[in-house]
Amino acid sequence: MEPRTTPQVGGMGHSMKRKEDPRLIRGKGNFVDDIQLPGMLYLDIVRSPFAHAKIKSINAERALKVPGVLAVITGETLAKYNLHWMPTLMSDTQMVLPTEKVMYQAQEVAGVIATDRYAAADGVEAVEVDYDPLPVVVDPFKALEPGAPVLRTDKKDKKDNRIFHWEVGDKAGTDRAFAAADVVVKQDLYIPRIHVSSIETCGCIADFDRVEGKLTVYMTTQAPHAIRTVFALVAGHVGLSEEKIRIVSPDIGGGFGGKVPVYPGYVIAVAASVVLGKPVKWIEDRMENLQADSFARDYHIKAELAAKKDGTMTALRIKTLADHGYADAAANPSKFPAGLFSICTGSYDFKNAFAEVDGVYTNKPPGGIAYRCSFRVTEAVHTIERMTDVLAQELKTDPAELRLKNFIPAEKFPYKSALGWSYDSGNYSAALKKAMEMIGYDALRKEQAERRKRGELMGIGISSFTEIVGAGPSKHFDILGIKMFDSCEIRIHPTGKAIARFGTKSQGQGHETTYAQIVAEELGIPAAHVEVEEGDTDTAPYGLGTYASRSTPVAGAAGAMAARKIRDKAKKIAAHLLEVSEDDLVWEPGKFSVKGAPQRAKTIQEIAFAAYTNHPQGMEAGLEAVSYYDPPNLTFPFGSYICAVDIDRGTGEVKIRRFVAVDDCGNIINPMIVDGQIHGGLTMGLAPALFEEISYDENGNIQGGSFMDYLLPTAMETPSWETDKTVTPSPHHPLGAKGVGESATVGAPPAIVNAVVDALSHLGVRHIDIPITPEKVWRILKDKGVAE
Ligand code: CDP
């Protein structure tokens, strides 16, 4: 799309520099831990060394003698106010602090409040907890076996460890299609538990003002409004009423879904501040963040794909076990216990599909968050993109050819998928062909054949993913009953400058810039003159927040709609000023002019001034509008990625030689920001593909609980990403835009795995579970007798 505005105005399509960067790159950002309040106290948390144990006693005597320690808060303290349990966003329950037993290693056991952070840490060391270990359930398959210890003994009627069973699709039709298929391929896949590793860990300052009876919480939350409502609902009985609660999300150093849930630390800090009447700060350290915050993934998948001899895919059948730890603390929309996993038919024209997911309790930290992913889409895309390659291998077909044969054709959009989604728009073969051209696919295949003859291991992997973002239409999407609309309020000041407030909250995605560009696009007011505010529940309109790439599809659309309401009023004022009928006016970005007499015009700035100084009689003064946008559908961004790898036969190391990413997120607001989103997302896709995993030993001890063994890719491990795009606008979004933030995280891992498996396919390798560590590859090479 060619920009409609000048670079000075900076509407859509301009790579405007980020308005937030002068603040952030000079270290002048305002993060929770930067905030210092007079008389502030500090909270640190005692955590369990056991994965499952009875608490026989907690002795705080020694801790209370540590200089500076003022209080030790336990489950018993909170139980007096009935605040020791809280709801999760999936309507499960989770302990704030235990009164009877702990359910995972690193679980919060007590809070120590002190005058400084070091005293609080010393206090934590001095709290004595007597535990009586209980049998630990780590394996989700064993958790479902008859006779497995029932973990949630707090739930009176619970007789097993199953959380939910969910299924979608036509089971009988899919079974029939499998029975009639020429070819059926089956594969088990495990998508391991991983953790969000934002630069900033989680934290808050709870500040209860006893005089005003008002609680202000500065908090690393991606969803401030929803959190305010949850606080009001959970703590209403102790006098916290919603108008007396203010949640402020200041700058946030990365969220990626990990800052959506309510963690016990927040609640303990609030309780401490209410009781002590002082501000209380809690900032997690890195190991607490890795060990106790909500995890992502942990899906054990059995997938089957049916096809005709000629490669036409006919049916998909998937059975999944979802390990949720001790509580289902996912942040999915409530009707979707397995998130949007049903996007698993991907970019392909399946007539039949059936998927089922069982959620299971184990002795691990709770969660199931959408880590830079729209609720289980990463798991879905990984499955279908791997299965497509497994089928290609079975049929001895080129994986690009197989994809091109089975893609939903461009002319079939809007497309109703076998699992019920209505894809808005797409042109999958255009994206794949562009990626193939960029990487020189045919030449690479020839090179691969030659290298193979020389005993070298080179592979090429493709991922042609379909995403589903922008939750969501209120008919189907809510969190704890709150519908998933989002909002924008714009006020135009008399001199033609504006403030725009949104219900979302940026965590580094650049909303201050792109939202200003949306207002600039619609009203012609330069983006530099549009101040964007998010994250303060006292001022911003109510919205569900930023996660799952919903900002552009939902709040961005609200921005456009609010601006259009303002333009409608501006037109009336212009007609009054120019003494013509509204029908005689034409709009071009920034001004209304009279049809056939373009010199007779009023700029938006002149109109804004008139709205306060010379508005028509009978019209309300001012120029402002609010929009609560309920999207008619989700948006379905897509892309094709191609990765070329070389494998070292001596060490098993995978070297990414090239990685080409062609993305399509519809019309683009800021191409530079989108490129940045994709670069970051690709690196976050590389991470689980090759490095990251959190696992547990049989006693529930965490493996990978620090950056010593939870490996993040650094610049050294990250290849030089090559990005390009196609543009297929969303037909229902007011700006034709789709979300983009998570596309690359979702699309990259299968491209990398497919490349590695392709490099080893002639040795009979069909699948490798992520992370593909050098050790895993080296063992395969040794097994196959080709290790050097
Ligand atoms: O919800 P979140 O902000 O994480 O995701 P998003 O809506 O995908 O947007 C990520 C960033 O990319 C935001 O700054 C968007 O405004 C920008 N973007 C864009 O410029 N054009 C698009 N079509 C989509 C997103």
XYZ file of C-alpha atoms in Angstrom, residues 333-786:
454
model
C -10.461 -17.042 26.275
C -12.808 -19.009 28.522
C -14.560 -21.042 25.820
C -11.204 -22.277 24.526
C -9.454 -24.484 27.110
C -6.903 -25.488 24.475
C -6.691 -21.968 23.104
C -6.900 -21.637 19.346
C -5.222 -25.012 18.788
C -7.933 -25.744 16.233
C -6.002 -23.632 13.733
C -4.001 -26.872 13.342
C -5.295 -27.513 9.819
C -2.980 -24.635 8.931
C -2.699 -23.378 5.383
C -4.119 -26.532 3.817
C -7.483 -27.325 2.281
C -8.588 -30.210 4.535
C -12.081 -31.562 4.128
C -11.949 -33.473 7.417
C -10.249 -32.888 10.735
C -10.670 -33.804 14.362
C -8.625 -32.670 17.348
C -8.874 -33.420 21.041
C -6.939 -32.144 24.017
C -6.893 -33.314 27.625
C -5.566 -30.995 30.307
C -3.748 -32.638 33.218
C -2.558 -31.601 36.673
C 1.051 -32.384 37.680
C 3.438 -31.116 40.375
C 4.849 -28.273 38.318
C 4.297 -24.534 38.251
C 0.875 -23.646 36.904
C 0.075 -22.009 33.639
C -0.253 -22.606 29.970
C 0.334 -19.058 28.812
C 0.370 -17.865 25.241
C 4.117 -17.156 24.957
C 4.243 -14.775 21.999
C 1.509 -16.851 20.493
C -2.219 -16.504 20.141
C -3.197 -19.261 22.574
C -1.591 -22.589 21.463
C -1.107 -21.540 17.855
C 2.623 -22.335 18.093
C 1.786 -25.907 19.038
C -0.777 -26.173 16.214
C 1.554 -24.760 13.575
C 4.433 -26.932 14.706
C 2.265 -30.015 14.366
C 0.855 -29.348 10.918
C 4.108 -28.058 9.458
C 6.016 -31.079 10.783
C 3.319 -33.479 9.598
C 3.411 -31.972 6.120
C 7.111 -32.780 5.943
C 6.578 -36.256 7.352
C 4.055 -36.860 4.552
C 6.414 -35.422 1.932
C 9.114 -37.773 3.145
C 6.727 -40.752 3.031
C 5.617 -39.871 -0.508
C 9.165 -38.932 -1.576
C 7.778 -35.598 -2.760
C 9.409 -32.202 -2.525
C 7.930 -30.442 0.563
C 7.481 -27.184 -1.386
C 5.548 -28.991 -4.105
C 3.385 -30.772 -1.549
C 2.541 -27.468 0.096
C 1.735 -25.728 -3.191
C -0.549 -28.633 -4.103
C -2.502 -28.496 -0.825
C -2.682 -24.772 -0.039
C -6.128 -23.217 0.287
C -6.355 -21.477 -3.105
C -6.395 -17.653 -3.016
C -9.810 -17.584 -4.680
C -11.383 -19.669 -1.884
C -11.138 -16.831 0.695
C -12.990 -16.122 2.902
C -12.409 -19.786 3.711
C -14.247 -21.938 6.223
C -11.822 -24.411 7.779
C -12.760 -27.973 8.705
C -12.405 -26.997 12.372
C -14.731 -24.031 12.095
C -12.627 -20.892 11.549
C -13.442 -18.413 8.839
C -10.073 -17.333 7.411
C -10.381 -13.703 6.274
C -7.868 -13.542 3.437
C -4.737 -15.243 2.177
C -2.480 -15.963 -0.741
C -0.239 -18.740 0.460
C 1.390 -19.754 -2.796
C 2.466 -16.153 -3.469
C 4.314 -16.048 -0.138
C 5.969 -19.453 -0.615
C 6.989 -18.717 -4.201
C 8.524 -15.427 -3.110
C 10.493 -17.157 -0.345
C 11.640 -19.860 -2.783
C 12.842 -17.222 -5.183
C 14.650 -15.278 -2.457
C 16.566 -18.289 -1.217
C 17.137 -19.785 -4.684
C 15.301 -22.990 -3.800
C 16.060 -25.065 -6.891
C 19.781 -24.260 -6.798
C 19.881 -25.094 -3.072
C 18.273 -28.481 -3.695
C 20.922 -29.221 -6.356
C 23.678 -28.156 -3.978
C 22.191 -30.383 -1.280
C 22.269 -33.411 -3.596
C 25.897 -32.768 -4.474
C 26.925 -32.262 -0.859
C 25.081 -35.413 0.162
C 27.183 -37.371 -2.328
C 30.252 -35.999 -0.540
C 28.849 -37.109 2.834
C 28.015 -33.571 3.953
C 24.823 -32.912 5.892
C 22.808 -30.019 4.548
C 19.053 -29.538 4.904
C 16.320 -27.216 3.695
C 13.156 -26.687 5.740
C 9.939 -24.874 4.962
C 7.159 -23.609 7.160
C 4.080 -22.090 5.515
C 2.084 -21.081 8.538
C -1.341 -19.569 9.092
C -1.811 -17.519 12.236
C -5.009 -16.499 13.978
C -4.883 -13.260 15.960
C -7.073 -10.459 17.234
C -9.141 -12.068 19.975
C -11.818 -11.505 19.561
C -15.396 -11.264 18.517
C -17.373 -10.856 21.747
C -19.840 -13.545 20.707
C -17.196 -16.190 21.382
C -14.327 -14.519 23.215
C -14.151 -13.500 26.858
C -11.751 -13.747 29.766
C -13.514 -14.510 33.041
C -16.695 -13.322 31.368
C -15.271 -9.958 30.242
C -15.779 -9.680 26.504
C -12.640 -9.273 24.416
C -13.319 -5.917 22.766
C -10.767 -3.143 22.950
C -10.954 0.575 23.029
C -9.613 3.999 22.128
C -10.491 7.497 23.250
C -9.190 10.469 21.245
C -9.353 14.096 22.280
C -8.345 16.835 19.865
C -7.065 19.951 21.606
C -7.988 23.459 20.329
C -4.632 23.882 18.544
C -5.131 20.677 16.595
C -2.918 18.413 18.695
C -4.301 15.208 20.188
C -4.142 12.691 22.982
C -5.210 9.129 22.241
C -5.713 6.616 25.029
C -6.059 2.885 24.488
C -7.173 -0.139 26.520
C -4.047 -2.074 25.519
C -0.505 -1.827 26.914
C 2.700 -1.893 24.912
C 5.604 -3.887 26.312
C 8.077 -2.718 23.689
C 6.056 -3.112 20.483
C 6.022 0.611 19.722
C 2.361 1.485 20.267
C 3.195 5.135 21.056
C 4.313 5.395 17.456
C 1.985 3.119 15.505
C -1.196 4.230 17.276
C -0.227 7.847 16.592
C 0.237 6.853 12.951
C -3.301 5.417 12.857
C -4.703 8.730 14.114
C -2.503 10.571 11.594
C -3.804 8.340 8.807
C -7.433 8.977 9.658
C -7.294 12.662 10.635
C -4.191 14.019 8.950
C -2.856 15.348 12.254
C 0.906 14.675 12.221
C 1.763 11.573 14.283
C 4.332 13.739 16.077
C 1.404 15.757 17.463
C -0.502 12.750 18.789
C 0.346 11.744 22.324
C -0.487 8.086 23.032
C -1.241 6.874 26.535
C -1.911 3.346 27.756
C -1.806 1.425 30.981
C -3.428 3.719 33.573
C -6.872 2.446 34.529
C -7.833 5.862 35.946
C -7.516 7.481 32.532
C -7.536 4.915 29.715
C -10.796 3.435 28.429
C -11.491 -0.179 29.440
C -9.818 -2.809 27.303
C -8.569 -6.359 27.625
C -4.903 -5.546 27.064
C -2.031 -6.529 24.845
C -1.248 -10.177 24.192
C -1.782 -12.633 21.370
C -1.097 -9.903 18.778
C -4.488 -8.365 19.454
C -3.395 -4.708 19.607
C -3.553 -3.885 15.914
C -6.557 -6.070 15.052
C -8.676 -4.831 17.968
C -7.388 -1.631 19.654
C -5.825 -0.360 16.410
C -9.234 -0.766 14.781
C -10.818 1.095 17.732
C -8.326 3.924 17.058
C -9.428 4.148 13.437
C -13.120 4.054 14.385
C -12.763 6.751 17.075
C -10.871 8.940 14.588
C -13.648 8.425 12.036
C -16.245 9.585 14.562
C -14.162 12.718 15.041
C -13.924 13.189 11.285
C -17.709 12.980 11.024
C -18.079 15.800 13.534
C -15.243 17.737 11.909
C -17.165 17.571 8.641
C -20.178 19.254 10.234
C -17.949 21.991 11.636
C -16.219 22.440 8.261
C -19.593 22.758 6.518
C -20.555 25.433 9.045
C -17.257 27.302 8.590
C -17.358 27.107 4.773
C -21.105 27.741 4.640
C -21.791 24.760 2.400
C -23.695 21.541 2.812
C -21.794 18.545 4.193
C -22.505 16.762 0.910
C -20.439 19.356 -0.905
C -17.282 18.529 1.031
C -14.457 16.172 0.104
C -11.883 14.816 2.547
C -8.219 14.343 1.907
C -5.853 13.598 4.797
C -5.803 16.735 6.938
C -8.552 18.873 5.370
C -12.062 19.208 4.022
C -12.464 21.189 0.810
C -15.417 22.188 -1.310
C -16.082 19.947 -4.305
C -14.855 21.716 -7.451
C -13.262 24.564 -5.422
C -10.244 22.988 -3.709
C -8.904 26.376 -2.572
C -11.943 26.693 -0.293
C -10.816 24.372 2.473
C -10.496 24.021 6.231
C -7.653 22.091 7.772
C -8.232 19.729 10.670
C -6.335 22.191 12.865
C -8.669 25.054 11.872
C -11.644 22.814 12.475
C -10.281 21.773 15.885
C -9.921 25.436 16.890
C -13.458 26.159 15.751
C -14.731 23.206 17.815
C -13.845 25.251 20.887
C -14.288 28.804 19.559
C -16.853 28.869 16.758
C -18.859 25.669 16.691
C -22.337 25.622 15.154
C -25.166 26.589 17.472
C -26.890 23.501 18.785
C -23.780 21.370 18.484
C -21.798 20.314 21.581
C -18.395 21.973 21.813
C -15.201 19.951 21.686
C -13.773 17.322 19.393
C -13.407 13.908 20.928
C -14.666 10.370 20.571
C -14.465 6.913 22.095
C -14.746 3.592 20.335
C -15.179 0.166 21.878
C -14.381 -2.106 18.969
C -15.856 -5.575 18.766
C -14.092 -7.255 15.842
C -16.393 -9.160 13.479
C -13.740 -11.860 13.005
C -10.139 -12.647 13.864
C -7.368 -11.821 11.424
C -5.295 -14.561 9.805
C -1.740 -13.393 9.073
C 0.473 -15.912 7.321
C 3.902 -16.426 5.886
C 6.391 -18.805 4.355
C 9.796 -19.333 5.895
C 12.671 -21.293 4.392
C 15.710 -22.301 6.380
C 18.945 -23.867 5.141
C 21.147 -25.634 7.668
C 24.482 -27.395 7.749
C 25.187 -29.999 10.388
C 28.617 -30.613 11.837
C 29.266 -34.364 11.810
C 31.843 -34.022 14.550
C 29.787 -32.102 17.129
C 26.168 -32.422 15.974
C 25.916 -28.645 15.906
C 23.240 -27.157 13.641
C 24.410 -24.066 11.770
C 21.725 -21.949 10.156
C 23.236 -20.886 6.879
C 20.278 -18.836 5.623
C 16.787 -18.096 6.832
C 14.324 -16.332 4.564
C 11.032 -15.055 5.992
C 8.176 -13.761 3.853
C 5.382 -12.447 6.063
C 1.936 -11.134 5.280
C 0.160 -9.094 7.939
C -2.134 -7.241 5.574
C -1.681 -3.489 5.366
C 1.261 -2.294 7.405
C 1.216 0.685 9.737
C 4.983 1.024 10.243
C 7.200 -1.182 8.046
C 10.280 -0.633 10.225
C 8.438 -1.717 13.367
C 6.959 -4.741 11.616
C 10.431 -5.734 10.445
C 11.672 -5.375 14.023
C 8.787 -7.509 15.282
C 9.705 -10.224 12.785
C 13.436 -10.136 13.547
C 12.737 -10.453 17.267
C 10.087 -13.097 16.695
C 12.407 -15.183 14.547
C 15.031 -15.159 17.290
C 12.341 -16.183 19.761
C 11.445 -19.015 17.376
C 15.056 -20.092 17.072
C 15.252 -20.321 20.872
C 12.913 -23.281 21.478
C 13.938 -24.928 18.207
C 17.568 -25.282 19.251
C 18.103 -24.221 22.868
C 15.332 -23.748 25.409
C 13.619 -26.336 27.581
C 12.506 -26.588 31.184
C 12.241 -30.151 32.393
C 11.886 -31.858 35.766
C 13.475 -34.901 37.346
C 11.303 -37.615 38.869
C 11.170 -35.701 42.157
C 9.898 -32.572 40.478
C 13.230 -30.757 40.716
C 13.479 -28.177 37.976
C 16.212 -28.639 35.373
C 17.070 -25.420 33.645
C 16.049 -23.055 36.397
C 18.765 -20.504 35.700
C 20.430 -19.023 32.653
C 23.360 -21.384 33.316
C 21.318 -24.167 31.747
C 18.276 -22.447 30.239
C 20.006 -21.330 27.096
C 18.889 -18.169 25.335
C 20.237 -17.419 21.884
C 22.522 -14.401 21.884
C 23.736 -12.417 18.878
C 26.432 -15.118 18.484
C 23.886 -17.880 17.835
C 21.420 -15.801 15.845
C 21.708 -15.876 12.056
C 21.177 -12.870 9.846
C 17.444 -12.998 9.080
C 16.371 -12.130 5.525
C 12.850 -10.691 5.530
C 10.341 -9.640 2.897
C 6.594 -9.477 2.604
C 3.445 -9.893 0.583
C 0.410 -7.737 1.366
C -3.052 -9.308 1.499
C -5.316 -6.897 3.393
C -7.862 -8.115 5.902
C -11.267 -7.428 4.381
C -12.984 -6.760 7.716
C -10.382 -4.651 9.584
C -10.983 -0.902 9.102
C -7.364 -0.440 8.029
C -6.952 -3.787 6.274
C -4.302 -4.661 8.872
C -3.652 -7.967 10.634
C -1.530 -8.559 13.735
C 2.113 -9.496 13.328
C 3.864 -9.648 16.700
C 3.910 -13.383 17.089
C 3.970 -14.642 13.499
C 7.684 -15.292 13.449
C 7.808 -17.041 16.833
C 5.053 -19.323 15.614
C 6.417 -19.899 12.125
C 10.153 -20.285 12.712
C 10.552 -23.466 14.813
C 9.083 -25.932 12.280
C 11.165 -24.402 9.461
C 14.305 -25.072 11.504
C 13.264 -28.589 12.553
C 12.202 -29.436 9.006
C 15.631 -28.321 7.777
C 17.470 -30.463 10.328
C 15.316 -33.531 9.621
C 15.771 -32.923 5.887
C 19.544 -32.955 6.366
C 19.273 -36.362 8.013
C 16.302 -37.820 6.117
C 18.454 -40.013 3.845
C 19.692 -41.714 7.018
C 16.101 -42.680 7.894
C 15.458 -39.838 10.365
C 11.831 -38.713 10.298
C 11.387 -36.512 13.333
C 13.358 -34.865 16.144
C 11.710 -33.185 19.092
C 12.763 -29.673 19.989
C 15.097 -28.383 21.282
C 17.464 -29.899 18.744
C 20.619 -29.766 20.843
C 24.022 -30.768 19.471
C 23.936 -33.744 21.838
C 20.644 -35.024 20.371
C 21.957 -34.679 16.825
C 25.326 -36.213 17.674
C 23.619 -39.272 19.204
C 21.592 -39.715 16.007
C 24.738 -39.387 13.894
C 26.494 -41.928 16.116
C 23.516 -44.301 15.879
C 23.524 -44.034 12.122
C 27.275 -44.514 11.999
C 28.071 -41.168 10.390
